[in-house]
mmCIF file of C-alpha atoms in Angstrom:
data_model
loop_
_atom_site.group_PDB
_atom_site.id
_atom_site.type_symbol
_atom_site.label_atom_id
_atom_site.label_comp_id
_atom_site.label_asym_id
_atom_site.label_seq_id
_atom_site.Cartn_x
_atom_site.Cartn_y
_atom_site.Cartn_z
ATOM 1 C CA UNK A 1 -25.472 47.043 25.653
ATOM 2 C CA UNK A 2 -22.150 45.099 25.612
ATOM 3 C CA UNK A 3 -21.770 41.839 23.735
ATOM 4 C CA UNK A 4 -22.086 38.648 25.744
ATOM 5 C CA UNK A 5 -18.793 36.708 26.004
ATOM 6 C CA UNK A 6 -18.753 33.560 23.894
ATOM 7 C CA UNK A 7 -17.392 30.600 25.894
ATOM 8 C CA UNK A 8 -16.406 28.873 22.620
ATOM 9 C CA UNK A 9 -14.411 31.863 21.366
ATOM 10 C CA UNK A 10 -10.713 31.356 20.682
ATOM 11 C CA UNK A 11 -8.478 31.463 23.733
ATOM 12 C CA UNK A 12 -6.449 34.631 24.291
ATOM 13 C CA UNK A 13 -2.669 34.549 23.793
ATOM 14 C CA UNK A 14 -1.830 33.955 27.461
ATOM 15 C CA UNK A 15 -4.308 31.086 27.756
ATOM 16 C CA UNK A 16 -3.002 29.534 24.508
ATOM 17 C CA UNK A 17 0.593 29.657 25.823
ATOM 18 C CA UNK A 18 -0.458 28.051 29.122
ATOM 19 C CA UNK A 19 -2.475 25.355 27.349
ATOM 20 C CA UNK A 20 0.358 24.744 24.857
ATOM 21 C CA UNK A 21 2.933 24.310 27.625
ATOM 22 C CA UNK A 22 0.676 21.723 29.286
ATOM 23 C CA UNK A 23 0.221 19.985 25.917
ATOM 24 C CA UNK A 24 4.010 19.969 25.363
ATOM 25 C CA UNK A 25 4.443 17.965 28.574
ATOM 26 C CA UNK A 26 1.688 15.505 27.577
ATOM 27 C CA UNK A 27 3.163 15.002 24.093
ATOM 28 C CA UNK A 28 6.656 14.443 25.545
ATOM 29 C CA UNK A 29 5.185 11.730 27.824
ATOM 30 C CA UNK A 30 3.343 10.152 24.863
ATOM 31 C CA UNK A 31 6.598 10.019 22.846
ATOM 32 C CA UNK A 32 8.494 8.452 25.748
ATOM 33 C CA UNK A 33 5.814 5.807 26.343
ATOM 34 C CA UNK A 34 5.621 4.808 22.654
ATOM 35 C CA UNK A 35 9.434 4.626 22.591
ATOM 36 C CA UNK A 36 9.354 1.863 25.243
ATOM 37 C CA UNK A 37 7.691 -0.491 22.756
ATOM 38 C CA UNK A 38 8.563 0.769 19.249
ATOM 39 C CA UNK A 39 12.326 0.889 18.645
ATOM 40 C CA UNK A 40 13.790 3.246 16.057
ATOM 41 C CA UNK A 41 11.284 4.387 13.394
ATOM 42 C CA UNK A 42 11.210 7.871 14.985
ATOM 43 C CA UNK A 43 9.964 9.480 11.752
ATOM 44 C CA UNK A 44 7.149 6.910 11.405
ATOM 45 C CA UNK A 45 6.036 7.396 15.031
ATOM 46 C CA UNK A 46 6.237 11.176 14.636
ATOM 47 C CA UNK A 47 4.202 11.360 11.428
ATOM 48 C CA UNK A 48 1.559 8.906 12.671
ATOM 49 C CA UNK A 49 1.171 10.867 15.907
ATOM 50 C CA UNK A 50 1.026 14.147 13.979
ATOM 51 C CA UNK A 51 -1.900 12.788 11.941
ATOM 52 C CA UNK A 52 -3.778 11.887 15.144
ATOM 53 C CA UNK A 53 -2.905 15.133 16.959
ATOM 54 C CA UNK A 54 -4.149 17.032 13.892
ATOM 55 C CA UNK A 55 -7.436 15.087 14.035
ATOM 56 C CA UNK A 56 -6.894 13.157 10.802
ATOM 57 C CA UNK A 57 -6.229 9.727 9.326
ATOM 58 C CA UNK A 58 -2.942 8.211 8.131
ATOM 59 C CA UNK A 59 -1.979 5.649 5.491
ATOM 60 C CA UNK A 60 1.012 3.521 6.559
ATOM 61 C CA UNK A 61 2.825 2.071 3.550
ATOM 62 C CA UNK A 62 5.460 -0.606 4.084
ATOM 63 C CA UNK A 63 6.350 -4.263 3.629
ATOM 64 C CA UNK A 64 5.007 -6.783 6.187
ATOM 65 C CA UNK A 65 6.709 -7.259 9.540
ATOM 66 C CA UNK A 66 7.741 -3.672 10.248
ATOM 67 C CA UNK A 67 5.570 -3.313 13.399
ATOM 68 C CA UNK A 68 2.815 -1.247 11.745
ATOM 69 C CA UNK A 69 0.090 -3.169 13.599
ATOM 70 C CA UNK A 70 2.067 -2.985 16.844
ATOM 71 C CA UNK A 71 2.459 0.787 16.435
ATOM 72 C CA UNK A 72 -1.300 1.265 16.010
ATOM 73 C CA UNK A 73 -2.203 -0.867 19.049
ATOM 74 C CA UNK A 74 0.490 0.913 21.117
ATOM 75 C CA UNK A 75 -0.868 4.335 20.125
ATOM 76 C CA UNK A 76 -4.367 3.215 21.108
ATOM 77 C CA UNK A 77 -3.115 2.246 24.578
ATOM 78 C CA UNK A 78 -0.968 5.351 25.122
ATOM 79 C CA UNK A 79 -3.677 7.769 23.925
ATOM 80 C CA UNK A 80 -6.426 5.999 25.881
ATOM 81 C CA UNK A 81 -8.503 5.236 22.779
ATOM 82 C CA UNK A 82 -10.634 2.150 22.317
ATOM 83 C CA UNK A 83 -9.541 0.431 19.133
ATOM 84 C CA UNK A 84 -10.613 -2.171 16.619
ATOM 85 C CA UNK A 85 -8.731 -3.891 13.837
ATOM 86 C CA UNK A 86 -10.121 -5.077 10.504
ATOM 87 C CA UNK A 87 -8.090 -7.381 8.269
ATOM 88 C CA UNK A 88 -9.141 -6.434 4.753
ATOM 89 C CA UNK A 89 -9.699 -9.329 2.333
ATOM 90 C CA UNK A 90 -11.268 -9.501 -1.149
ATOM 91 C CA UNK A 91 -14.494 -11.049 0.234
ATOM 92 C CA UNK A 92 -15.015 -8.409 2.961
ATOM 93 C CA UNK A 93 -18.429 -6.739 2.634
ATOM 94 C CA UNK A 94 -19.393 -3.169 3.656
ATOM 95 C CA UNK A 95 -21.661 -4.578 6.389
ATOM 96 C CA UNK A 96 -18.608 -6.349 7.913
ATOM 97 C CA UNK A 97 -17.210 -2.869 8.620
ATOM 98 C CA UNK A 98 -20.254 -0.664 9.220
ATOM 99 C CA UNK A 99 -22.614 -3.117 10.904
ATOM 100 C CA UNK A 100 -25.895 -4.700 9.931
ATOM 101 C CA UNK A 101 -29.592 -4.750 10.796
ATOM 102 C CA UNK A 102 -30.978 -7.846 12.507
ATOM 103 C CA UNK A 103 -34.620 -8.708 13.097
ATOM 104 C CA UNK A 104 -35.842 -8.920 16.698
ATOM 105 C CA UNK A 105 -39.111 -10.354 17.941
ATOM 106 C CA UNK A 106 -40.612 -9.247 21.290
ATOM 107 C CA UNK A 107 -42.812 -11.320 23.627
ATOM 108 C CA UNK A 108 -45.957 -10.167 21.787
ATOM 109 C CA UNK A 109 -44.631 -11.465 18.482
ATOM 110 C CA UNK A 110 -43.971 -7.982 17.073
ATOM 111 C CA UNK A 111 -40.937 -7.859 14.824
ATOM 112 C CA UNK A 112 -38.573 -4.939 14.400
ATOM 113 C CA UNK A 113 -35.101 -4.268 13.039
ATOM 114 C CA UNK A 114 -32.195 -3.497 15.337
ATOM 115 C CA UNK A 115 -28.845 -2.115 14.173
ATOM 116 C CA UNK A 116 -25.776 -4.025 15.375
ATOM 117 C CA UNK A 117 -22.744 -1.761 15.147
ATOM 118 C CA UNK A 118 -19.712 -2.944 13.196
ATOM 119 C CA UNK A 119 -16.011 -2.507 14.063
ATOM 120 C CA UNK A 120 -15.921 0.994 12.504
ATOM 121 C CA UNK A 121 -17.497 2.237 15.757
ATOM 122 C CA UNK A 122 -14.142 2.689 17.485
ATOM 123 C CA UNK A 123 -11.984 5.701 18.319
ATOM 124 C CA UNK A 124 -8.916 4.213 16.623
ATOM 125 C CA UNK A 125 -9.569 1.848 13.736
ATOM 126 C CA UNK A 126 -6.786 -0.122 12.101
ATOM 127 C CA UNK A 127 -7.628 -1.008 8.506
ATOM 128 C CA UNK A 128 -5.015 -3.654 7.722
ATOM 129 C CA UNK A 129 -4.051 -4.040 4.036
ATOM 130 C CA UNK A 130 -6.806 -1.709 2.884
ATOM 131 C CA UNK A 131 -5.963 -2.267 -0.802
ATOM 132 C CA UNK A 132 -6.980 -5.951 -0.593
ATOM 133 C CA UNK A 133 -10.718 -5.196 -0.254
ATOM 134 C CA UNK A 134 -13.030 -4.433 -3.160
ATOM 135 C CA UNK A 135 -13.725 -0.777 -4.079
ATOM 136 C CA UNK A 136 -17.260 -1.063 -2.670
ATOM 137 C CA UNK A 137 -15.931 -2.014 0.769
ATOM 138 C CA UNK A 138 -13.141 0.584 0.638
ATOM 139 C CA UNK A 139 -15.640 3.325 -0.167
ATOM 140 C CA UNK A 140 -17.861 2.287 2.777
ATOM 141 C CA UNK A 141 -14.943 2.923 5.143
ATOM 142 C CA UNK A 142 -13.758 6.051 3.374
ATOM 143 C CA UNK A 143 -17.229 7.598 3.489
ATOM 144 C CA UNK A 144 -17.300 7.214 7.269
ATOM 145 C CA UNK A 145 -13.781 8.727 7.446
ATOM 146 C CA UNK A 146 -15.034 11.812 5.644
ATOM 147 C CA UNK A 147 -18.468 12.242 7.225
ATOM 148 C CA UNK A 148 -17.919 10.780 10.728
ATOM 149 C CA UNK A 149 -21.216 8.937 10.603
ATOM 150 C CA UNK A 150 -22.653 5.754 9.112
ATOM 151 C CA UNK A 151 -26.001 5.656 7.302
ATOM 152 C CA UNK A 152 -27.920 2.363 7.423
ATOM 153 C CA UNK A 153 -31.452 2.145 5.947
ATOM 154 C CA UNK A 154 -31.729 5.945 5.954
ATOM 155 C CA UNK A 155 -30.766 6.284 9.629
ATOM 156 C CA UNK A 156 -27.516 8.097 10.521
ATOM 157 C CA UNK A 157 -25.379 6.755 13.385
ATOM 158 C CA UNK A 158 -22.623 9.062 14.690
ATOM 159 C CA UNK A 159 -19.131 7.606 15.056
ATOM 160 C CA UNK A 160 -17.345 8.134 18.390
ATOM 161 C CA UNK A 161 -15.131 11.178 18.915
ATOM 162 C CA UNK A 162 -12.266 11.272 18.328
ATOM 163 C CA UNK A 163 -12.366 8.953 15.298
ATOM 164 C CA UNK A 164 -9.137 8.054 13.516
ATOM 165 C CA UNK A 165 -8.364 5.497 10.830
ATOM 166 C CA UNK A 166 -4.816 4.210 10.473
ATOM 167 C CA UNK A 167 -4.753 2.102 7.311
ATOM 168 C CA UNK A 168 -1.848 -0.061 6.176
ATOM 169 C CA UNK A 169 -0.891 -0.930 2.640
ATOM 170 C CA UNK A 170 1.743 -3.316 1.305
ATOM 171 C CA UNK A 171 3.562 -1.620 -1.610
ATOM 172 C CA UNK A 172 4.941 -4.851 -3.099
ATOM 173 C CA UNK A 173 2.121 -7.273 -3.785
ATOM 174 C CA UNK A 174 -0.062 -5.763 -6.488
ATOM 175 C CA UNK A 175 -1.748 -9.007 -7.606
ATOM 176 C CA UNK A 176 -5.267 -9.299 -6.253
ATOM 177 C CA UNK A 177 -5.262 -5.758 -4.870
ATOM 178 C CA UNK A 178 -7.447 -2.754 -5.583
ATOM 179 C CA UNK A 179 -5.372 0.450 -5.394
ATOM 180 C CA UNK A 180 -7.223 3.282 -3.653
ATOM 181 C CA UNK A 181 -8.583 5.910 -6.080
ATOM 182 C CA UNK A 182 -7.100 9.418 -5.944
ATOM 183 C CA UNK A 183 -10.151 11.011 -4.291
ATOM 184 C CA UNK A 184 -10.042 8.420 -1.510
ATOM 185 C CA UNK A 185 -6.283 8.768 -0.985
ATOM 186 C CA UNK A 186 -6.881 12.505 -0.496
ATOM 187 C CA UNK A 187 -8.899 11.725 2.640
ATOM 188 C CA UNK A 188 -5.744 10.567 4.396
ATOM 189 C CA UNK A 189 -4.055 13.522 6.063
ATOM 190 C CA UNK A 190 -0.610 11.919 5.715
ATOM 191 C CA UNK A 191 1.039 9.006 3.929
ATOM 192 C CA UNK A 192 3.647 7.493 6.246
ATOM 193 C CA UNK A 193 6.318 5.397 4.532
ATOM 194 C CA UNK A 194 7.533 2.646 6.881
ATOM 195 C CA UNK A 195 11.081 1.655 5.934
ATOM 196 C CA UNK A 196 13.391 -1.055 7.296
ATOM 197 C CA UNK A 197 14.873 -0.231 10.735
ATOM 198 C CA UNK A 198 18.418 1.025 11.268
ATOM 199 C CA UNK A 199 21.011 -1.527 12.440
ATOM 200 C CA UNK A 200 21.031 -0.348 16.094
ATOM 201 C CA UNK A 201 17.219 -0.384 16.261
ATOM 202 C CA UNK A 202 17.041 -3.845 14.668
ATOM 203 C CA UNK A 203 19.574 -5.157 17.204
ATOM 204 C CA UNK A 204 17.379 -3.761 20.004
ATOM 205 C CA UNK A 205 14.294 -5.381 18.437
ATOM 206 C CA UNK A 206 16.041 -8.779 18.433
ATOM 207 C CA UNK A 207 17.142 -8.482 22.052
ATOM 208 C CA UNK A 208 13.967 -6.939 23.520
ATOM 209 C CA UNK A 209 11.239 -8.917 21.739
ATOM 210 C CA UNK A 210 12.467 -12.510 21.896
ATOM 211 C CA UNK A 211 12.735 -12.909 25.667
ATOM 212 C CA UNK A 212 10.221 -14.135 28.203
ATOM 213 C CA UNK A 213 8.684 -10.714 28.843
ATOM 214 C CA UNK A 214 8.194 -7.726 26.583
ATOM 215 C CA UNK A 215 7.803 -4.050 27.436
ATOM 216 C CA UNK A 216 4.216 -2.881 27.498
ATOM 217 C CA UNK A 217 3.002 0.672 27.047
ATOM 218 C CA UNK A 218 0.625 2.301 29.505
ATOM 219 C CA UNK A 219 -1.948 5.059 29.053
ATOM 220 C CA UNK A 220 -0.690 8.665 29.227
ATOM 221 C CA UNK A 221 -3.804 10.653 28.205
ATOM 222 C CA UNK A 222 -7.467 9.841 27.575
ATOM 223 C CA UNK A 223 -9.755 10.635 24.645
ATOM 224 C CA UNK A 224 -11.088 13.843 26.279
ATOM 225 C CA UNK A 225 -7.550 15.166 26.727
ATOM 226 C CA UNK A 226 -6.676 14.237 23.131
ATOM 227 C CA UNK A 227 -9.686 16.224 21.891
ATOM 228 C CA UNK A 228 -8.488 19.232 23.949
ATOM 229 C CA UNK A 229 -5.020 19.028 22.357
ATOM 230 C CA UNK A 230 -6.562 18.723 18.879
ATOM 231 C CA UNK A 231 -8.665 21.846 19.539
ATOM 232 C CA UNK A 232 -5.612 23.716 20.846
ATOM 233 C CA UNK A 233 -3.614 22.862 17.686
ATOM 234 C CA UNK A 234 -6.330 24.497 15.558
ATOM 235 C CA UNK A 235 -6.018 27.678 17.663
ATOM 236 C CA UNK A 236 -2.238 28.016 17.384
ATOM 237 C CA UNK A 237 -1.214 31.145 15.461
ATOM 238 C CA UNK A 238 0.467 30.689 12.064
ATOM 239 C CA UNK A 239 2.610 33.522 10.694
ATOM 240 C CA UNK A 240 2.106 34.936 7.193
ATOM 241 C CA UNK A 241 5.556 33.659 6.152
ATOM 242 C CA UNK A 242 4.522 30.081 7.007
ATOM 243 C CA UNK A 243 1.183 30.473 5.172
ATOM 244 C CA UNK A 244 3.087 31.806 2.135
ATOM 245 C CA UNK A 245 5.515 28.854 2.311
ATOM 246 C CA UNK A 246 2.560 26.416 2.320
ATOM 247 C CA UNK A 247 0.932 28.126 -0.663
ATOM 248 C CA UNK A 248 4.228 28.275 -2.586
ATOM 249 C CA UNK A 249 4.888 24.572 -2.022
ATOM 250 C CA UNK A 250 1.384 23.314 -2.858
ATOM 251 C CA UNK A 251 0.983 25.538 -5.921
ATOM 252 C CA UNK A 252 4.452 24.702 -7.265
ATOM 253 C CA UNK A 253 3.463 21.003 -7.197
ATOM 254 C CA UNK A 254 0.626 21.590 -9.697
ATOM 255 C CA UNK A 255 1.263 21.514 -13.447
ATOM 256 C CA UNK A 256 0.417 24.766 -15.221
ATOM 257 C CA UNK A 257 1.450 26.987 -12.310
ATOM 258 C CA UNK A 258 4.791 28.197 -13.622
ATOM 259 C CA UNK A 259 7.187 25.482 -12.391
ATOM 260 C CA UNK A 260 8.928 23.960 -15.427
ATOM 261 C CA UNK A 261 10.033 20.757 -13.637
ATOM 262 C CA UNK A 262 6.476 20.164 -12.417
ATOM 263 C CA UNK A 263 5.023 20.859 -15.866
ATOM 264 C CA UNK A 264 7.397 18.292 -17.351
ATOM 265 C CA UNK A 265 7.030 15.507 -14.745
ATOM 266 C CA UNK A 266 3.671 15.824 -12.916
ATOM 267 C CA UNK A 267 0.389 14.611 -14.442
ATOM 268 C CA UNK A 268 -1.812 16.045 -11.671
ATOM 269 C CA UNK A 269 -0.991 17.799 -8.426
ATOM 270 C CA UNK A 270 -2.403 18.404 -4.948
ATOM 271 C CA UNK A 271 -5.674 20.243 -4.291
ATOM 272 C CA UNK A 272 -6.472 22.728 -1.503
ATOM 273 C CA UNK A 273 -6.813 19.881 1.024
ATOM 274 C CA UNK A 274 -3.026 19.489 0.859
ATOM 275 C CA UNK A 275 -2.615 23.076 2.065
ATOM 276 C CA UNK A 276 -5.122 22.490 4.885
ATOM 277 C CA UNK A 277 -3.191 19.372 5.908
ATOM 278 C CA UNK A 278 0.095 21.290 5.938
ATOM 279 C CA UNK A 279 -1.438 24.056 8.099
ATOM 280 C CA UNK A 280 -2.689 21.579 10.694
ATOM 281 C CA UNK A 281 0.340 19.283 10.702
ATOM 282 C CA UNK A 282 2.846 22.161 10.864
ATOM 283 C CA UNK A 283 1.177 23.354 14.085
ATOM 284 C CA UNK A 284 1.140 19.810 15.474
ATOM 285 C CA UNK A 285 4.823 19.299 14.550
ATOM 286 C CA UNK A 286 5.788 22.513 16.356
ATOM 287 C CA UNK A 287 4.143 21.230 19.561
ATOM 288 C CA UNK A 288 5.624 17.763 19.017
ATOM 289 C CA UNK A 289 9.094 19.318 18.944
ATOM 290 C CA UNK A 290 8.498 21.590 21.934
ATOM 291 C CA UNK A 291 7.731 24.865 20.135
ATOM 292 C CA UNK A 292 4.727 27.172 20.406
ATOM 293 C CA UNK A 293 4.544 28.264 16.739
ATOM 294 C CA UNK A 294 5.203 26.492 13.417
ATOM 295 C CA UNK A 295 8.094 27.485 11.144
ATOM 296 C CA UNK A 296 8.921 27.138 7.435
ATOM 297 C CA UNK A 297 11.098 24.138 8.385
ATOM 298 C CA UNK A 298 7.943 22.338 9.589
ATOM 299 C CA UNK A 299 6.332 22.903 6.178
ATOM 300 C CA UNK A 300 9.375 21.553 4.317
ATOM 301 C CA UNK A 301 9.696 18.535 6.660
ATOM 302 C CA UNK A 302 6.029 17.632 6.077
ATOM 303 C CA UNK A 303 6.086 18.119 2.293
ATOM 304 C CA UNK A 304 6.655 14.440 1.547
ATOM 305 C CA UNK A 305 4.040 12.803 3.833
ATOM 306 C CA UNK A 306 1.402 15.407 2.881
ATOM 307 C CA UNK A 307 2.002 15.550 -0.893
ATOM 308 C CA UNK A 308 3.211 12.057 -1.836
ATOM 309 C CA UNK A 309 -0.251 10.469 -2.158
ATOM 310 C CA UNK A 310 -1.800 13.608 -3.709
ATOM 311 C CA UNK A 311 0.332 13.709 -6.881
ATOM 312 C CA UNK A 312 0.924 11.500 -9.912
ATOM 313 C CA UNK A 313 3.787 11.521 -12.401
ATOM 314 C CA UNK A 314 3.522 11.556 -16.171
ATOM 315 C CA UNK A 315 4.225 8.329 -18.032
ATOM 316 C CA UNK A 316 7.504 9.799 -19.359
ATOM 317 C CA UNK A 317 8.730 10.660 -15.839
ATOM 318 C CA UNK A 318 7.888 7.151 -14.572
ATOM 319 C CA UNK A 319 9.662 5.627 -17.583
ATOM 320 C CA UNK A 320 12.817 7.525 -16.580
ATOM 321 C CA UNK A 321 12.652 5.897 -13.137
ATOM 322 C CA UNK A 322 11.559 9.072 -11.368
ATOM 323 C CA UNK A 323 9.426 8.920 -8.198
ATOM 324 C CA UNK A 324 6.995 11.397 -6.626
ATOM 325 C CA UNK A 325 9.445 11.724 -3.739
ATOM 326 C CA UNK A 326 12.160 12.901 -6.137
ATOM 327 C CA UNK A 327 9.847 15.630 -7.445
ATOM 328 C CA UNK A 328 8.875 16.764 -3.911
ATOM 329 C CA UNK A 329 12.549 16.864 -2.836
ATOM 330 C CA UNK A 330 13.318 19.023 -5.868
ATOM 331 C CA UNK A 331 10.443 21.418 -5.052
ATOM 332 C CA UNK A 332 11.547 21.787 -1.416
ATOM 333 C CA UNK A 333 15.169 22.414 -2.465
ATOM 334 C CA UNK A 334 14.124 25.079 -4.979
ATOM 335 C CA UNK A 335 11.936 26.824 -2.352
ATOM 336 C CA UNK A 336 14.801 26.758 0.167
ATOM 337 C CA UNK A 337 17.229 28.278 -2.350
#
């Protein structure tokens, strides 16, 4: 007797190509719509979108006033996701994020507890200045990022799908902040460094955002379509050469794995989750750029956002003024050679 076809089985090559070509058109429309509102910052928009298309979370690091909040709200609109924003402060409690139980009384006088959902129950959650909240509150959010549910009084409540957290962090003000621990940083698929805009983009910002009316983005896809694209990205084929490039990069960033520069400068390196992130994001980047398969160039381009928050330098390397980015650049150059 023949085997029954599995409807959830991976698509065949022809179906994947057809689905990918449809996704290419959707992603091109998403890029164009975001570009109406966010000027310049192409790399920031790209990496943030790659994190979402790959089904993960992103940490946006930059000084205030660089449109990080505006980018997140714009992405929510364009991707058709319902969003919430939490401004993290030192007195924020876990229940302010997850929700709380309240006591109800019915007409017969019987009392019971009812769970009131907190702002974490959103498809796109902006966690503004995440390093300002206490570790207890940070861990409440980061647990839900990992497990996609919230547990209150022993009862599990599923978070909506898709569920993405885009957290922002100010790299300058370290007084009164609680830096995220390494294990919690690892839960962010990408770290996106938000730098000052180029001159032409800043000129456009001045002209476009200080008039009577501002451009507004409109929805291009909905959450169901986004889930389809995320599933498609996981089915895209990855060649052995790209897998080898990912393994070479991740392993060369770990001390004790034969790279003398790493042994000298790196205190601890990335775990296997970095390789998983590179696999997913390389596929997403290929689609983002209009290609049907990832290349070694995708791996090298994503090295910094994937590895930067998953490595730490030795005290001696920091004393010499070295940064993690310098080390990653050196690793990519040596792999290209």
